[in-house]
Each structure stands twice: as C-alpha cells, then as structure tokens.
Amino acid sequence: MGRLPENLPETARLTAQLIAIESTDPGTYEAAIEGFIKQWIIKHCSFKLAGHSFPLIQELEALPGRTCLRAILPATCADGDTDSRPAGDKTSPAACSVASDSESLSPSYLTFICHMDTVTDGDSWDPETPAFTPVYKSGLLYGRGSCDMKGGLACALLAFRDACQAAARTGSLPKKSLSVIFTVDEEADMRGVEHAIDAGWLGEKGWVLDAEPTNNCIRGSHKGRTWFKITVDGITAHASTPWEGADAIAALAVVIDEIRTGIQALPNHPELGRSTVTFGQVKGGYQPYVVPDKAELWIDMRLVPPANTRIAEEIVQAALSSAEEQVPGVHAHYDITGNRPPVVLPAESELLAAVRSCAQACGTPAGLAVFTGYTDTAVIASTCKNTDCLSYGPGELERAHKPNEYVPVADLERVYHVFRELTSRLSDDTTASD
C-alpha cells in the first residue's frame, strides 16, 4: 500500500486497506478480501457476554471458492434473552432465547449489505493514481473500488464495530438485532445475494441498507433490467447473387429498428422516467462479399412500470416476425439471459424515514433519488417483496467503474456518522426512525 497522510481519518485508512486488496470480477475475485474482513471483525468486534461469544459469524460458499460472509449482533428481549426478529416482525418475543446457529440464520432487524467484488481495473489510469495502490490527493482517495463500494463497506464495518463495542461496554446487547453481510458476484450475476436469500439471511422482513455510491441521496427505486440474446439464421450466398441467400444481418437490422420503436412507445413512469434499450453487442458475417447466414444480438432493456419482461417479449417477438416477413428465408429466435423486475420504493418505507432522520440529526440532510443501476438491495426487494431496501453510501455513482475512481474522504465521514447514528438507535426503546 502506498504512503498516505498520517492524519487521515479511520474511515479513509480502512478504505485504503480494502483498495489494496484486489477483488476484481472477473479476476482475483473475493477470497483475499473476505479473509481480511473476517479477521478484522474477529480482532475489532469480538466480545463475550453471559458466557456467549459475539458477534456470530457465518460463511456461505455461493460459488466455488467465493464465499459470502455475515456477522450478527443479536438483540436482547425484555427478559434479557436475545431477540433477533427483523424489522416488521410483530410476533411475540416471549419465546426469545440466546440465538442458536439455526435461529441466527433469520434476517436481522437491520442489515448492512456490501459487495466485496469490483469491476476490473481496465485501462487509462493515470500513473500517479494506480488502481490498487490507494492515493490521497486534495481530499480524494483514489483506487479501484474506492466508491464502488469499498468506501461504503468500510463505513458499514466501522458502524458495526461501534455497535459491538457499545454492547461490550454496557454489558447489554442492543434491543434490535444488527447484521452486516458481505457478498460476492454483485458486479456480474448477483449470485451471492441470491444465495444469501436462499440461506435465510434476508427475507420479506427486516431493514436492508447497502452502501453503494449515491451522491448524498437515498435511493430505493430501480428500473427493471431484462437481457435478451437474439439469433437470426439465414442462408449464405455470393454477394453478386444475394437472392440465392437470406441475409441474416439485414434481418437483424429490422429487428433492431422495430424493438427500438417499440420500447420508445412505452409509457413513462412518474419517478423512474422512460424505458430504454441498448443494443450492446452484435456479431455476424464473414466477408463483405458473402451473404451472412447468421447474426447474433445482445440487448439490455431498462424497463419501468407498467412495462415488464412479458411486454418486452411481445415487442421482441413482433420484431422477429417482421424481420422474417421482410427478409424471406431467415428464421429468428430469442433467449432471455437476465430478468430483474423494476422496484418502486414505497413512500411509507420505515427505513427511508429512519435514514432521513439520521442524516438530518448528523447535520447532513439527504435527498431522494432513483438508482439508475441494479443492486443487491434491488434483488432483495424484488425477490423477497421487502419494502425496506435502500442504497445510501459515499461517493458519486458517476465515478464507479471508471479509471481514476475516487471517493471524497468527507463523504466517508458523512456516511459513517449516519450509519453510526442509525445503529445507535437500535439500543433505544423507541423505533429507529424516531
């Protein structure tokens, strides 16, 4: 790790340590950083209370050699036993007891969720700000993952540590349970959070907050993301006698035009705006003098209600039928390669009110905006029908995935203080949004 100013705050120092551990996806993946985080938790968060060791730590292999990590600080019932019921669970706590391994699998009242992987470093990094050697300049901390999302991960880790240390210091667990989850594969297919859901770490109940870069806004609504692969099969022929063949690329041009027109005609959403389509990759043909007998197209659609994948399929199928009619001899079909539904954050979300209140209390009021990408919390919201899933973290979303990525150190401090305020309220008798 490069030399950094000695007076950097703890948030920046921990972020720098995380940046220096490459966790690219694809690339080195998350094994090294997962090991670092686990040992950091054991070193800085561990304590004993009434003969029990805390926090509870769980690991889940989501993919070969790629492990999700969870640390849990259970909650105390009125009788002194632990209560790990998630936010929104109104069942009686009378049967609470110190959480067993099986009981601790259930969602916590509040969960921070952070992905450990980053995109690859890529090209065009300035020599003075290399991707995996953290550099501090003019209030900014540079490095791959600095804002997406190792800075936010550091804030969540430190807030969790503070909650553990408060429990150790007071000799009492918080009144509401707290977890922090670290996932794999977020930058690819999001299989880490899917496995965490399947394991019962997350569900319909419980507040879930990720630390993606959000430009000092709280973000909870997401456009849907549907991916298609379209294949057109034609008939090869010499370009001097094209009528002897069937031009697959010409048919694909029809498909592109018809889909673009169909998506543009979809209604707008008052919060999420309009649906969009990107024709991200095209493949086909051999030589300019050969009629191509095959063409392939990969599409990214970002859909807003009332549009959904079923409606998108109708648009795609109509486009394929039109192409087959206009270019006789071709045959076209499609595959859905990704299907993430849109998420609309309810105005009455309890977590939204809580984070707004905490940001206000810290003197850093937060705005409200949509998230233009798709996140682990969006997967949780859409899969589990959980209405209390949000993004709030340091940095600017526009810096993510770019060379010379950075996070402002002031943002790290702001988010850490908001997270700490939120976790401190879990020990209050009142709700966390009061």
CSV table of C-alpha atoms in Angstrom, one decimal, residues 134-290:
chain,number,residue,atom,x,y,z
A,134,PRO,CA,-4.5,3.9,-2.8
A,135,VAL,CA,-3.5,7.5,-3.2
A,136,TYR,CA,-4.8,10.5,-1.3
A,137,LYS,CA,-4.9,13.9,-3.2
A,138,SER,CA,-6.9,17.1,-2.4
A,139,GLY,CA,-9.5,15.4,-0.2
A,140,LEU,CA,-10.0,12.4,-2.5
A,141,LEU,CA,-9.0,8.8,-2.0
A,142,TYR,CA,-8.2,7.1,-5.3
A,143,GLY,CA,-8.3,3.4,-6.3
A,144,ARG,CA,-10.4,0.7,-7.8
A,145,GLY,CA,-13.4,0.1,-5.7
A,146,SER,CA,-12.9,3.3,-3.7
A,147,CYS,CA,-16.5,4.4,-4.2
A,148,ASP,CA,-18.0,1.1,-5.6
A,149,MET,CA,-18.1,0.1,-2.9
A,150,LYS,CA,-15.1,-0.4,-0.6
A,151,GLY,CA,-15.6,3.1,0.9
A,152,GLY,CA,-19.2,2.2,1.9
A,153,LEU,CA,-18.0,-1.2,3.1
A,154,ALA,CA,-15.6,0.5,5.5
A,155,CYS,CA,-18.3,2.7,6.8
A,156,ALA,CA,-20.6,-0.3,7.5
A,157,LEU,CA,-17.8,-2.2,9.1
A,158,LEU,CA,-16.9,0.6,11.5
A,159,ALA,CA,-20.5,1.2,12.4
A,160,PHE,CA,-20.9,-2.5,13.2
A,161,ARG,CA,-17.7,-2.4,15.3
A,162,ASP,CA,-19.1,0.6,17.2
A,163,ALA,CA,-22.3,-1.3,18.0
A,164,CYS,CA,-20.3,-4.3,19.2
A,165,GLN,CA,-18.1,-2.2,21.4
A,166,ALA,CA,-21.1,-0.4,22.8
A,167,ALA,CA,-22.7,-3.8,23.7
A,168,ALA,CA,-19.4,-4.9,25.3
A,169,ARG,CA,-19.0,-1.7,27.2
A,170,THR,CA,-22.6,-1.6,28.6
A,171,GLY,CA,-22.8,-5.4,29.2
A,172,SER,CA,-26.1,-5.5,27.2
A,173,LEU,CA,-27.0,-6.4,23.6
A,174,PRO,CA,-29.0,-3.9,21.6
A,175,LYS,CA,-32.8,-4.1,21.7
A,176,LYS,CA,-32.9,-4.7,18.0
A,177,SER,CA,-30.6,-7.0,16.1
A,178,LEU,CA,-27.9,-5.9,13.6
A,179,SER,CA,-26.1,-7.8,10.8
A,180,VAL,CA,-23.6,-6.9,8.2
A,181,ILE,CA,-23.4,-9.1,5.1
A,182,PHE,CA,-20.6,-9.1,2.5
A,183,THR,CA,-21.5,-10.6,-0.9
A,184,VAL,CA,-19.7,-11.9,-4.0
A,185,ASP,CA,-20.6,-11.6,-7.7
A,186,GLU,CA,-22.5,-8.4,-7.4
A,187,GLU,CA,-20.6,-6.9,-10.4
A,188,ALA,CA,-21.7,-9.9,-12.5
A,189,ASP,CA,-24.8,-12.0,-12.0
A,190,MET,CA,-25.5,-11.2,-8.3
A,191,ARG,CA,-25.5,-14.9,-7.3
A,192,GLY,CA,-24.0,-14.0,-3.9
A,193,VAL,CA,-27.1,-12.2,-2.7
A,194,GLU,CA,-29.3,-14.8,-4.3
A,195,HIS,CA,-27.6,-17.5,-2.1
A,196,ALA,CA,-27.9,-15.3,0.9
A,197,ILE,CA,-31.6,-15.0,0.4
A,198,ASP,CA,-31.9,-18.8,-0.1
A,199,ALA,CA,-30.0,-19.3,3.1
A,200,GLY,CA,-32.5,-17.2,5.0
A,201,TRP,CA,-30.1,-14.3,5.8
A,202,LEU,CA,-32.5,-12.0,4.1
A,203,GLY,CA,-36.3,-12.0,3.6
A,204,GLU,CA,-39.5,-10.1,3.4
A,205,LYS,CA,-39.0,-8.6,6.9
A,206,GLY,CA,-36.0,-6.5,8.1
A,207,TRP,CA,-34.4,-3.3,7.0
A,208,VAL,CA,-31.7,-3.7,4.4
A,209,LEU,CA,-29.2,-0.9,3.6
A,210,ASP,CA,-26.4,-1.1,1.0
A,211,ALA,CA,-23.6,1.4,0.8
A,212,GLU,CA,-23.4,2.0,-2.9
A,213,PRO,CA,-22.3,5.5,-4.0
A,214,THR,CA,-25.4,7.6,-4.0
A,215,ASN,CA,-24.3,11.3,-4.3
A,216,ASN,CA,-25.7,12.1,-0.8
A,217,CYS,CA,-29.1,10.8,-1.8
A,218,ILE,CA,-31.2,7.9,-0.5
A,219,ARG,CA,-32.1,5.6,-3.4
A,220,GLY,CA,-34.5,2.8,-3.4
A,221,SER,CA,-36.3,2.7,-6.8
A,222,HIS,CA,-34.8,0.9,-9.7
A,223,LYS,CA,-35.6,0.3,-13.3
A,224,GLY,CA,-36.0,-3.3,-14.3
A,225,ARG,CA,-33.2,-5.0,-16.2
A,226,THR,CA,-34.1,-7.5,-18.9
A,227,TRP,CA,-31.5,-9.0,-21.2
A,228,PHE,CA,-32.1,-10.8,-24.5
A,229,LYS,CA,-29.9,-12.7,-26.9
A,230,ILE,CA,-31.4,-12.7,-30.4
A,231,THR,CA,-30.2,-15.2,-33.1
A,232,VAL,CA,-31.1,-14.9,-36.7
A,233,ASP,CA,-30.3,-17.8,-39.1
A,234,GLY,CA,-30.1,-17.1,-42.8
A,235,ILE,CA,-28.7,-18.7,-46.0
A,236,THR,CA,-25.2,-18.0,-47.3
A,237,ALA,CA,-24.7,-17.0,-50.9
A,238,HIS,CA,-22.3,-15.0,-53.1
A,239,ALA,CA,-22.9,-11.2,-52.7
A,240,SER,CA,-23.3,-11.0,-56.5
A,241,THR,CA,-26.4,-13.2,-56.3
A,242,PRO,CA,-27.9,-12.2,-52.9
A,243,TRP,CA,-31.3,-13.5,-54.0
A,244,GLU,CA,-29.9,-17.0,-53.7
A,245,GLY,CA,-29.4,-16.5,-49.9
A,246,ALA,CA,-31.1,-14.9,-46.9
A,247,ASP,CA,-29.3,-12.0,-45.3
A,248,ALA,CA,-29.2,-12.6,-41.5
A,249,ILE,CA,-27.7,-9.2,-40.8
A,250,ALA,CA,-30.3,-7.4,-42.9
A,251,ALA,CA,-33.0,-9.2,-40.9
A,252,LEU,CA,-31.2,-8.2,-37.7
A,253,ALA,CA,-31.4,-4.5,-38.8
A,254,VAL,CA,-35.2,-4.9,-39.0
A,255,VAL,CA,-35.2,-6.4,-35.5
A,256,ILE,CA,-33.2,-3.5,-34.1
A,257,ASP,CA,-35.4,-0.8,-35.6
A,258,GLU,CA,-38.6,-2.5,-34.6
A,259,ILE,CA,-37.5,-3.1,-31.0
A,260,ARG,CA,-36.2,0.5,-30.6
A,261,THR,CA,-39.5,1.8,-31.9
A,262,GLY,CA,-41.5,-0.5,-29.6
A,263,ILE,CA,-39.5,0.5,-26.4
A,264,GLN,CA,-39.8,4.2,-27.2
A,265,ALA,CA,-43.5,3.9,-27.4
A,266,LEU,CA,-43.9,2.5,-23.9
A,267,PRO,CA,-45.4,4.8,-21.2
A,268,ASN,CA,-43.2,6.8,-18.9
A,269,HIS,CA,-43.2,6.3,-15.1
A,270,PRO,CA,-43.6,9.4,-12.9
A,271,GLU,CA,-40.5,8.5,-10.8
A,272,LEU,CA,-38.4,6.2,-12.9
A,273,GLY,CA,-38.8,8.1,-16.2
A,274,ARG,CA,-38.8,6.1,-19.5
A,275,SER,CA,-37.9,2.6,-20.5
A,276,THR,CA,-34.7,2.3,-22.6
A,277,VAL,CA,-33.0,-0.2,-24.8
A,278,THR,CA,-29.3,-0.6,-25.6
A,279,PHE,CA,-28.1,-2.9,-28.4
A,280,GLY,CA,-24.8,-3.7,-26.7
A,281,GLN,CA,-23.2,-6.3,-28.9
A,282,VAL,CA,-23.6,-7.6,-32.5
A,283,LYS,CA,-21.9,-10.5,-34.1
A,284,GLY,CA,-22.2,-11.9,-37.7
A,285,GLY,CA,-20.9,-12.2,-41.2
A,286,TYR,CA,-17.7,-13.5,-42.7
A,287,GLN,CA,-16.6,-11.2,-45.6
A,288,PRO,CA,-18.3,-8.2,-47.3
A,289,TYR,CA,-18.8,-10.4,-50.5
A,290,VAL,CA,-20.7,-13.2,-48.7
